[in-house]
Tab-separated table of C-alpha atoms in Angstrom:
chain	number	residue	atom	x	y	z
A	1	UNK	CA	24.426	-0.594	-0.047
A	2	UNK	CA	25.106	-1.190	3.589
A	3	UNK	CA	26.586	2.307	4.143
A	4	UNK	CA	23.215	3.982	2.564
A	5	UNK	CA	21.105	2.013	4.764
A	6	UNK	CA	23.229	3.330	7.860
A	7	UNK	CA	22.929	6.511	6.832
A	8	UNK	CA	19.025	5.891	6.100
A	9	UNK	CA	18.490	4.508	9.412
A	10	UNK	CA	20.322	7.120	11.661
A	11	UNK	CA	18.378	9.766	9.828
A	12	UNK	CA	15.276	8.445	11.029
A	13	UNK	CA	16.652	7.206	14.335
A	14	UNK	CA	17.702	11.263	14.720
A	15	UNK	CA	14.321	12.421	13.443
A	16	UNK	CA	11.186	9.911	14.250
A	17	UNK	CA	10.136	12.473	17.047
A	18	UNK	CA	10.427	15.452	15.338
A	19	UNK	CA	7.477	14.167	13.155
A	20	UNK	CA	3.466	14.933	14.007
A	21	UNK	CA	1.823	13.058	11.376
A	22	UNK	CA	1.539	9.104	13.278
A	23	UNK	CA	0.196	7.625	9.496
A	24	UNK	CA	1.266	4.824	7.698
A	25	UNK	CA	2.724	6.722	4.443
A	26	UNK	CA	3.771	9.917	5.708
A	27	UNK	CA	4.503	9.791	9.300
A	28	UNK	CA	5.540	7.901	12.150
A	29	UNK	CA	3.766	4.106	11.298
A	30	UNK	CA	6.133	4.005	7.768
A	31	UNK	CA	9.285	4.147	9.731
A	32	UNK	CA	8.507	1.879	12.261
A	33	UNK	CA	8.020	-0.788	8.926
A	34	UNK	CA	11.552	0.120	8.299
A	35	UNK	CA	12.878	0.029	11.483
A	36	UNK	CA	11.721	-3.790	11.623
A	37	UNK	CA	12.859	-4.469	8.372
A	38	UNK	CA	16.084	-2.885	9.178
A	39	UNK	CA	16.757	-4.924	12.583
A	40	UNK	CA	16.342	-7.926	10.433
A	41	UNK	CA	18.192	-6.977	7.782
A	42	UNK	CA	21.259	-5.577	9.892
A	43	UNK	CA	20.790	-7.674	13.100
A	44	UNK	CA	21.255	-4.849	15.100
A	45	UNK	CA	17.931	-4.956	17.403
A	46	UNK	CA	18.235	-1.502	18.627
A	47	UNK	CA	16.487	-0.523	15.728
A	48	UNK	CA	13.524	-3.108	16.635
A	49	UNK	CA	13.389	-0.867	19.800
A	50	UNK	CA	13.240	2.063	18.403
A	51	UNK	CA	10.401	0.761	16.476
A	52	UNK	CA	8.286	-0.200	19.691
A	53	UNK	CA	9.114	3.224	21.093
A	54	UNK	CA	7.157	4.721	18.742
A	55	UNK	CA	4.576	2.132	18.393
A	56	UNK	CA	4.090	3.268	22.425
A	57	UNK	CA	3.876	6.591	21.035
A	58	UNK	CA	1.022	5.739	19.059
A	59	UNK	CA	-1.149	4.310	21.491
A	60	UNK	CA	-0.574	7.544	23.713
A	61	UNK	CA	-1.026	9.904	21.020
A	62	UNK	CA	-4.273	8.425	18.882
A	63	UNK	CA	-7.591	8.966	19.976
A	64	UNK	CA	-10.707	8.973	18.185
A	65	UNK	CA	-10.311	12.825	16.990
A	66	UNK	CA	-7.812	11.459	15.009
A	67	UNK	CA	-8.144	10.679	11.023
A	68	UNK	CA	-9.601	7.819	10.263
A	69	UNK	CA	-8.099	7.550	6.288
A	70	UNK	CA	-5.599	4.871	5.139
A	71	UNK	CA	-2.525	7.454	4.420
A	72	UNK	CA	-2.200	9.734	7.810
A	73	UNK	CA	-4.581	7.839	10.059
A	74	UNK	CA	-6.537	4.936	12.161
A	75	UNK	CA	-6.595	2.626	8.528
A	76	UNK	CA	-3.297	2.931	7.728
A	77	UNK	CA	-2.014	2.494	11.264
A	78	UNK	CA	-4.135	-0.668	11.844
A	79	UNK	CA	-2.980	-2.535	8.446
A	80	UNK	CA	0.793	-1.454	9.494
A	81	UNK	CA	-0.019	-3.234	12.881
A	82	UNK	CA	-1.546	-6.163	10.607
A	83	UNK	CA	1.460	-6.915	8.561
A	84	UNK	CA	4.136	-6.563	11.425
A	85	UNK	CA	1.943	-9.581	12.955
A	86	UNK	CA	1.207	-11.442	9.930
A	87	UNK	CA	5.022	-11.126	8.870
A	88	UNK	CA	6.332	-12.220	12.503
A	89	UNK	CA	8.129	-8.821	13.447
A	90	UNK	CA	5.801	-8.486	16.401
A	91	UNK	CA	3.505	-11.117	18.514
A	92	UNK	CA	0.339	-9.835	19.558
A	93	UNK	CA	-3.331	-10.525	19.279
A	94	UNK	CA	-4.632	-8.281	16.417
A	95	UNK	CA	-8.212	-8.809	16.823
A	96	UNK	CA	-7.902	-6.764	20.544
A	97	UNK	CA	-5.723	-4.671	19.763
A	98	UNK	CA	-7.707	-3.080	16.516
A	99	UNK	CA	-11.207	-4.366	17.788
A	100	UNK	CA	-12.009	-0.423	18.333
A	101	UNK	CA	-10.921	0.524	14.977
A	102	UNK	CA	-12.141	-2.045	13.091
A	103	UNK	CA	-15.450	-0.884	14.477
A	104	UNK	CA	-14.825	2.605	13.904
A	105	UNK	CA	-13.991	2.006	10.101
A	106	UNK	CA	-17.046	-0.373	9.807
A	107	UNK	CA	-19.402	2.714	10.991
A	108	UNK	CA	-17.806	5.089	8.454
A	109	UNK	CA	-18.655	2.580	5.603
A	110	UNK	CA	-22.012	2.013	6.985
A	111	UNK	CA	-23.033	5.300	6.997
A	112	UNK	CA	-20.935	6.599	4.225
A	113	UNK	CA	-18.594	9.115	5.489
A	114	UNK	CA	-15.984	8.600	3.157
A	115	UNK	CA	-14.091	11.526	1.366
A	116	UNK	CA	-13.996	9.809	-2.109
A	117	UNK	CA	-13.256	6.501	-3.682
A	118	UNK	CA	-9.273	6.999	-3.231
A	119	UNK	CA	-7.040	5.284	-1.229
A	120	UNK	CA	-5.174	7.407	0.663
A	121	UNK	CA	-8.328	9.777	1.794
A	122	UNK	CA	-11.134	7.488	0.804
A	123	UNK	CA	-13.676	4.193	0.741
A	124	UNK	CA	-10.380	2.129	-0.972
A	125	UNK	CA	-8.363	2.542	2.056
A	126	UNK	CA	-11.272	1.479	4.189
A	127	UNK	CA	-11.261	-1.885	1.840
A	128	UNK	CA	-7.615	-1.973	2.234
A	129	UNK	CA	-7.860	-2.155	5.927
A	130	UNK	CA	-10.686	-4.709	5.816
A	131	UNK	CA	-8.644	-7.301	3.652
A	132	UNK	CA	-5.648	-7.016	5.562
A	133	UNK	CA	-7.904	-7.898	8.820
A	134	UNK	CA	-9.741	-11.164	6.641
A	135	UNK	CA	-6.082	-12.257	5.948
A	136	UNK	CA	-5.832	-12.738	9.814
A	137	UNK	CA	-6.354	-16.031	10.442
A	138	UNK	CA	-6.542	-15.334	13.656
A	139	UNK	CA	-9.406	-13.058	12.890
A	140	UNK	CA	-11.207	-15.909	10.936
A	141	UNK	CA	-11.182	-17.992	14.906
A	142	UNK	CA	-13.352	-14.915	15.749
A	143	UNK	CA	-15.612	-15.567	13.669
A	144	UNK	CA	-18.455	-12.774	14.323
A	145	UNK	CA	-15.563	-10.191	13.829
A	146	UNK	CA	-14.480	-12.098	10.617
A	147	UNK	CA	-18.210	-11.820	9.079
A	148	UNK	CA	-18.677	-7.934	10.660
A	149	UNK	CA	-15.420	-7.055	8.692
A	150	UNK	CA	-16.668	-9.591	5.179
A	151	UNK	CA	-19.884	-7.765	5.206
A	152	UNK	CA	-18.073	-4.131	5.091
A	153	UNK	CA	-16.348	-5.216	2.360
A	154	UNK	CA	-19.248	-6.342	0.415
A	155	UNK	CA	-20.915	-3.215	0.961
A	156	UNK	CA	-17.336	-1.641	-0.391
A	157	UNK	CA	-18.251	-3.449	-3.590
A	158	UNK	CA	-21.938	-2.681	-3.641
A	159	UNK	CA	-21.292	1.019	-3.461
A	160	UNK	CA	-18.373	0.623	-6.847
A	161	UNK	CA	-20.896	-1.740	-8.374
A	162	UNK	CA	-23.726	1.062	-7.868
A	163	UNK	CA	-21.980	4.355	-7.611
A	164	UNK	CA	-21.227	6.227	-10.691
A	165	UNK	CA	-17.201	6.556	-10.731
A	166	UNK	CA	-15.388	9.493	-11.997
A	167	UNK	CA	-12.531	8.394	-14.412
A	168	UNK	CA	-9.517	9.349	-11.839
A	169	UNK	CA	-11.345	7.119	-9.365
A	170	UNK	CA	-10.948	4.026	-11.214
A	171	UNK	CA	-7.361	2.805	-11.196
A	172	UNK	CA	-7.392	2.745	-7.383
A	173	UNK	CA	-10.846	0.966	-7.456
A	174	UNK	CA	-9.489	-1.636	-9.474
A	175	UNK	CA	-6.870	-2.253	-7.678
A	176	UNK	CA	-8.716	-2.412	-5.034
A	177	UNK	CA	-11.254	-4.953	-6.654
A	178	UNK	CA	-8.691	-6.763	-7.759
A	179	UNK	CA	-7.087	-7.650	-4.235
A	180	UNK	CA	-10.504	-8.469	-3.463
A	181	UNK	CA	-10.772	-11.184	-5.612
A	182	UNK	CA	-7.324	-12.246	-5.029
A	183	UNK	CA	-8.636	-13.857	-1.377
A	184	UNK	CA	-11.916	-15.597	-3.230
A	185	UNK	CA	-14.356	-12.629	-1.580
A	186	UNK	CA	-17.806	-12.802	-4.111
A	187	UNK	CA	-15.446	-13.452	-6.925
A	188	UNK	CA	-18.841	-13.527	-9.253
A	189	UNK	CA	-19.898	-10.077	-7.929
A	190	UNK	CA	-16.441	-8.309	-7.828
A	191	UNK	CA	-15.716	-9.804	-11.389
A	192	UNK	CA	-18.971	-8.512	-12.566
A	193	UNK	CA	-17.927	-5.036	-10.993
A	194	UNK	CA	-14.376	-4.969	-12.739
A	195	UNK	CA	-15.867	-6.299	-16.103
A	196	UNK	CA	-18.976	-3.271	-16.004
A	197	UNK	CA	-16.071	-0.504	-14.669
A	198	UNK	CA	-13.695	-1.543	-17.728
A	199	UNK	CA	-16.526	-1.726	-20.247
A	200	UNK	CA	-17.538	1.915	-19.555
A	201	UNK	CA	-14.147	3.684	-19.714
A	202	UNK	CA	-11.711	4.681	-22.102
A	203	UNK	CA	-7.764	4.965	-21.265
A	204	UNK	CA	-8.150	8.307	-23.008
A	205	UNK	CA	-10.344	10.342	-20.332
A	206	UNK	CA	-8.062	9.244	-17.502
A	207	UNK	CA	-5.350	12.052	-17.096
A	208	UNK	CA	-1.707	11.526	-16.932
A	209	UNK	CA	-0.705	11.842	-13.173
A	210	UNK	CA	-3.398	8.735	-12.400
A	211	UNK	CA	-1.468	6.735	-15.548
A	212	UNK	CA	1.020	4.850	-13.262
A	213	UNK	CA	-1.853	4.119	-10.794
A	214	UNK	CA	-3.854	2.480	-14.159
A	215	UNK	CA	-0.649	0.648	-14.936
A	216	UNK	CA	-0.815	-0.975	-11.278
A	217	UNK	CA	-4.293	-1.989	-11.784
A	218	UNK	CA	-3.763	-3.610	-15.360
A	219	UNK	CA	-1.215	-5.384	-13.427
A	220	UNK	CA	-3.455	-6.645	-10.692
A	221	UNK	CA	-6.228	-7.232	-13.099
A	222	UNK	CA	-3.787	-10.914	-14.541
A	223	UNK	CA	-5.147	-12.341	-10.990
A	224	UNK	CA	-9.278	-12.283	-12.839
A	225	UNK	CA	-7.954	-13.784	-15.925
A	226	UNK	CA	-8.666	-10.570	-17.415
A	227	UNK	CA	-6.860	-10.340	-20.840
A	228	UNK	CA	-5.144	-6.754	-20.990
A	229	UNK	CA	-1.598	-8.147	-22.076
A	230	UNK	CA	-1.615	-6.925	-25.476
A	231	UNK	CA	-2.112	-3.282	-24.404
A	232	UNK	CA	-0.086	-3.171	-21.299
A	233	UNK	CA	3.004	-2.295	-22.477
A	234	UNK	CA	1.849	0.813	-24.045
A	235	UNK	CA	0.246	2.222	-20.965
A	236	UNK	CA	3.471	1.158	-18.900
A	237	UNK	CA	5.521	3.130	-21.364
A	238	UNK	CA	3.135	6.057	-21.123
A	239	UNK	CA	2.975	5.430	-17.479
A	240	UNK	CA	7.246	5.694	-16.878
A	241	UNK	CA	7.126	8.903	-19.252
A	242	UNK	CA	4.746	10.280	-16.660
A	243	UNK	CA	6.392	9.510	-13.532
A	244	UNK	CA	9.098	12.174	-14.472
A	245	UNK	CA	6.838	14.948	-13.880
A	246	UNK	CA	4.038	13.785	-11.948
A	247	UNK	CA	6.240	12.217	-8.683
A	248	UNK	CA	8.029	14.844	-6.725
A	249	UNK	CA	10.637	12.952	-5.424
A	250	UNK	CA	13.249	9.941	-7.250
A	251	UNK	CA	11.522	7.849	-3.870
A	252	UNK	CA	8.385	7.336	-5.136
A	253	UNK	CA	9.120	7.036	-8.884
A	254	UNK	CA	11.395	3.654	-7.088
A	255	UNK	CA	8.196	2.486	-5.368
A	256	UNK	CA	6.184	2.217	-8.309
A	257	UNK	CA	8.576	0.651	-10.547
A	258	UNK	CA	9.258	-1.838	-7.807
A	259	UNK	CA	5.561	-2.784	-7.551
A	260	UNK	CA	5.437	-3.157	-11.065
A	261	UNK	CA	8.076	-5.390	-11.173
A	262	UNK	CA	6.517	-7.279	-8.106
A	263	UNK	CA	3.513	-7.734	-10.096
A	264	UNK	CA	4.898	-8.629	-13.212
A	265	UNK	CA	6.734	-11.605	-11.014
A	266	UNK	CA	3.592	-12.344	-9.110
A	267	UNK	CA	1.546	-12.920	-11.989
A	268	UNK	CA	4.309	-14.245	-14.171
A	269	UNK	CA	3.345	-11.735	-17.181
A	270	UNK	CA	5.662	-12.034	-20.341
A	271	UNK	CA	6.388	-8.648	-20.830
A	272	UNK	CA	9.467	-6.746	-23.012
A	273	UNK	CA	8.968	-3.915	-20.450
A	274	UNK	CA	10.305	-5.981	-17.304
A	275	UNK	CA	14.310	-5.058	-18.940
A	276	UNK	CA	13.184	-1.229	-18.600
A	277	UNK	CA	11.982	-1.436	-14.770
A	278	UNK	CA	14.961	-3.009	-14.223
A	279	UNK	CA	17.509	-0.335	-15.818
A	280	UNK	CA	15.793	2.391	-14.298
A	281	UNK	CA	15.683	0.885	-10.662
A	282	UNK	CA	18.813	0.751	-11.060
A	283	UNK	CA	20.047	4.294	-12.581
A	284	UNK	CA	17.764	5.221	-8.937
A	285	UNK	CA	19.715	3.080	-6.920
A	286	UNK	CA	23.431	4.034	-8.365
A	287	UNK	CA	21.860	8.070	-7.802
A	288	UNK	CA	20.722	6.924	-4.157
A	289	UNK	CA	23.906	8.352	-2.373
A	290	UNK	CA	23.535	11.703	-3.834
A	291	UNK	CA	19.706	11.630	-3.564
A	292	UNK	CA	20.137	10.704	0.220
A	293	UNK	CA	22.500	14.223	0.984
A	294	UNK	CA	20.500	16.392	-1.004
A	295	UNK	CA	16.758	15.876	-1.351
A	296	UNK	CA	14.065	17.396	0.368
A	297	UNK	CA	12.264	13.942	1.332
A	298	UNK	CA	9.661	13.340	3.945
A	299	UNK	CA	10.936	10.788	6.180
A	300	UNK	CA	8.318	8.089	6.202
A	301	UNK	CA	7.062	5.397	3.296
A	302	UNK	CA	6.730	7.694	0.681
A	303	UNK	CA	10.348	9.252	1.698
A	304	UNK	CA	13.355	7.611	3.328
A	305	UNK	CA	11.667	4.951	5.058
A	306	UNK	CA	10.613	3.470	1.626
A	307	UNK	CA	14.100	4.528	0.232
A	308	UNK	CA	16.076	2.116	2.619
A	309	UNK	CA	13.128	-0.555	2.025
A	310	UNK	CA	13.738	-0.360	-1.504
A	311	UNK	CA	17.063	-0.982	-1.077
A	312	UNK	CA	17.010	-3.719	1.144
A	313	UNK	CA	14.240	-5.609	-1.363
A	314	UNK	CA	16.712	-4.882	-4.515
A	315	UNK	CA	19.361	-6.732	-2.638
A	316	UNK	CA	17.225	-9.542	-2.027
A	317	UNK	CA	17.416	-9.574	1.334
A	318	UNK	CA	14.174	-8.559	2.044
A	319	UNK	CA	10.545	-9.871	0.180
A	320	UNK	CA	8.603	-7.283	-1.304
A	321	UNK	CA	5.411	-8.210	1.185
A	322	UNK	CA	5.445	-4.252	2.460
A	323	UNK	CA	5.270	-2.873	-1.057
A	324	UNK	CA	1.184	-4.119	-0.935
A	325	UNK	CA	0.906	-1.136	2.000
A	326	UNK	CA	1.241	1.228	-0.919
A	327	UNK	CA	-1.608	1.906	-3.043
């Protein structure tokens, strides 16, 4: 394990600059979430420099031409800042640091700018950005920030609650909806959303690629006391079937069968299909070696980066508190 991780790490140590894209899962802000993982993890802090190197490379580089989504731009970057200061890798006062994209974001909502409904191009990332900024507690001292940033978000669940979604849209919304509710935010309204949005589709018109995303969201939807047990293990079945044409790389089919098993754990589900996560993370992991020499793979959180944080979290040597960046 050790010797995949070096190899991992000076990769991205040789390649970080070499890389335009400054986002959260495919560029620059994914590697420096391994790079602090990795210091910790190896005890080498080197790598936690490297990290702040390009974290200085940021600030010098963004500026407000730059996107604004959760999965190349300004959202993703801000909720990577978020969790390296909510999980002690870095000490700094969020609420200055992001004040001008948190206001940025909150415009775009306001006036409706966004793409779609997605996550990584759309209004999801926006709410993704916003609950990782109401989990400050910091934030929740500042308390006209903390009710600018609650008020977004309820207009994020006004527009689901109003908006008519297309089928494809609605994994990621739950999801979404269901993180919401997690941190107590108008449980009665965002229940009342999920429960009208399940109600009014059927499993059937959602096509196969957005499967794994659905079986997330069943996942998620244990913390509403919503009772979807009985049919769960069916879609996760269909779901692993798809991931073996719908995923280009080995990476990402790891990443989503580690946040399943993350949320099976979390939400203590009793479910047969926890033994078949398991076997295949680990056919993955025994393939990693090869995988690692002769893959095409991007570099950042959907590539290597996420690679070599998979591996650390399989050892247990690492929590799985970075796998929630991911959709």
């Amino acid at each position: 394990m050790n010797e995949k991780l070096q190899q991992i790490a000076e990769k991205l140590k040789n390649n970080w600059a070499t890389l335009e894209n400054p986002g959260l899962w495919h560029g620059k802000m994914g590697i420096v979430i391994f790079f602090f993982h990795y210091a910790r993890y190896s005890g080498e802090k080197q790598y936690e420099d490297y990290a702040e190197e390009i974290i200085e490379s940021l600030q010098v580089g963004l500026n407000w031409d730059s996107p604004v989504d959760y999965e190349n731009g300004l959202a993703g970057i801000g909720v990577g800042i978020e969790y390296l200061s909510q999980n002690g890798f870095i000490e700094i006062f969020t609420d200055e640091i992001l004040e001008d994209i948190d206001k940025y974001i909150q415009n775009f909502i306001i006036e409706k700018k966004h793409e779609n409904n997605s996550f990584g191009k759309g209004i999801c990332g926006f709410g993704q950005y916003l609950l990782f900024r109401l989990n400050n507690s910091i934030t929740e001292n500042n308390e006209l920030r903390w009710l600018l940033n609650h008020e977004r978000m309820l207009q994020i669940v006004d527009i689901f609650e109003n908006e008519i979604l297309l089928p494809n849209e609605i994994p990621e919304t739950i999801s979404l909806l269901c993180n919401v509710h997690k941190m107590n935010i108008c449980n009665l309204k965002t229940k009342r959303c999920l429960y009208k949005m399940l109600e009014t589709f059927s499993i059937d018109d959602i096509y196969d690629e957005f499967i794994p995303f659905l079986a997330l969201a069943l996942l998620r939807l244990k913390s509403t006391d919503y009772q979807i047990t009985e049919h769960l293990n069916n879609i996760l079945e269909r779901a692993i079937k798809a991931t073996e044409t719908i995923f280009a790389s080995t990476i990402k089919k790891l990443l989503w069968l580690l946040q399943c098993k993350r949320l099976i754990s979390q939400n203590k589900l009793n479910i047969s299909f926890m033994n078949r996560i398991n076997t295949c993370a680990n056919e993955i992991l025994n393939q990693m070696n090869e995988m690692i020499l002769s893959e095409s793979n991007e570099l950042s959180l959907n590539g290597y980066a996420g690679a070599g944080l998979a591996i650390m979290t399989l050892s247990e040597k690492c929590d799985g508190a970075w796998l929630d960046l991911l959709m």
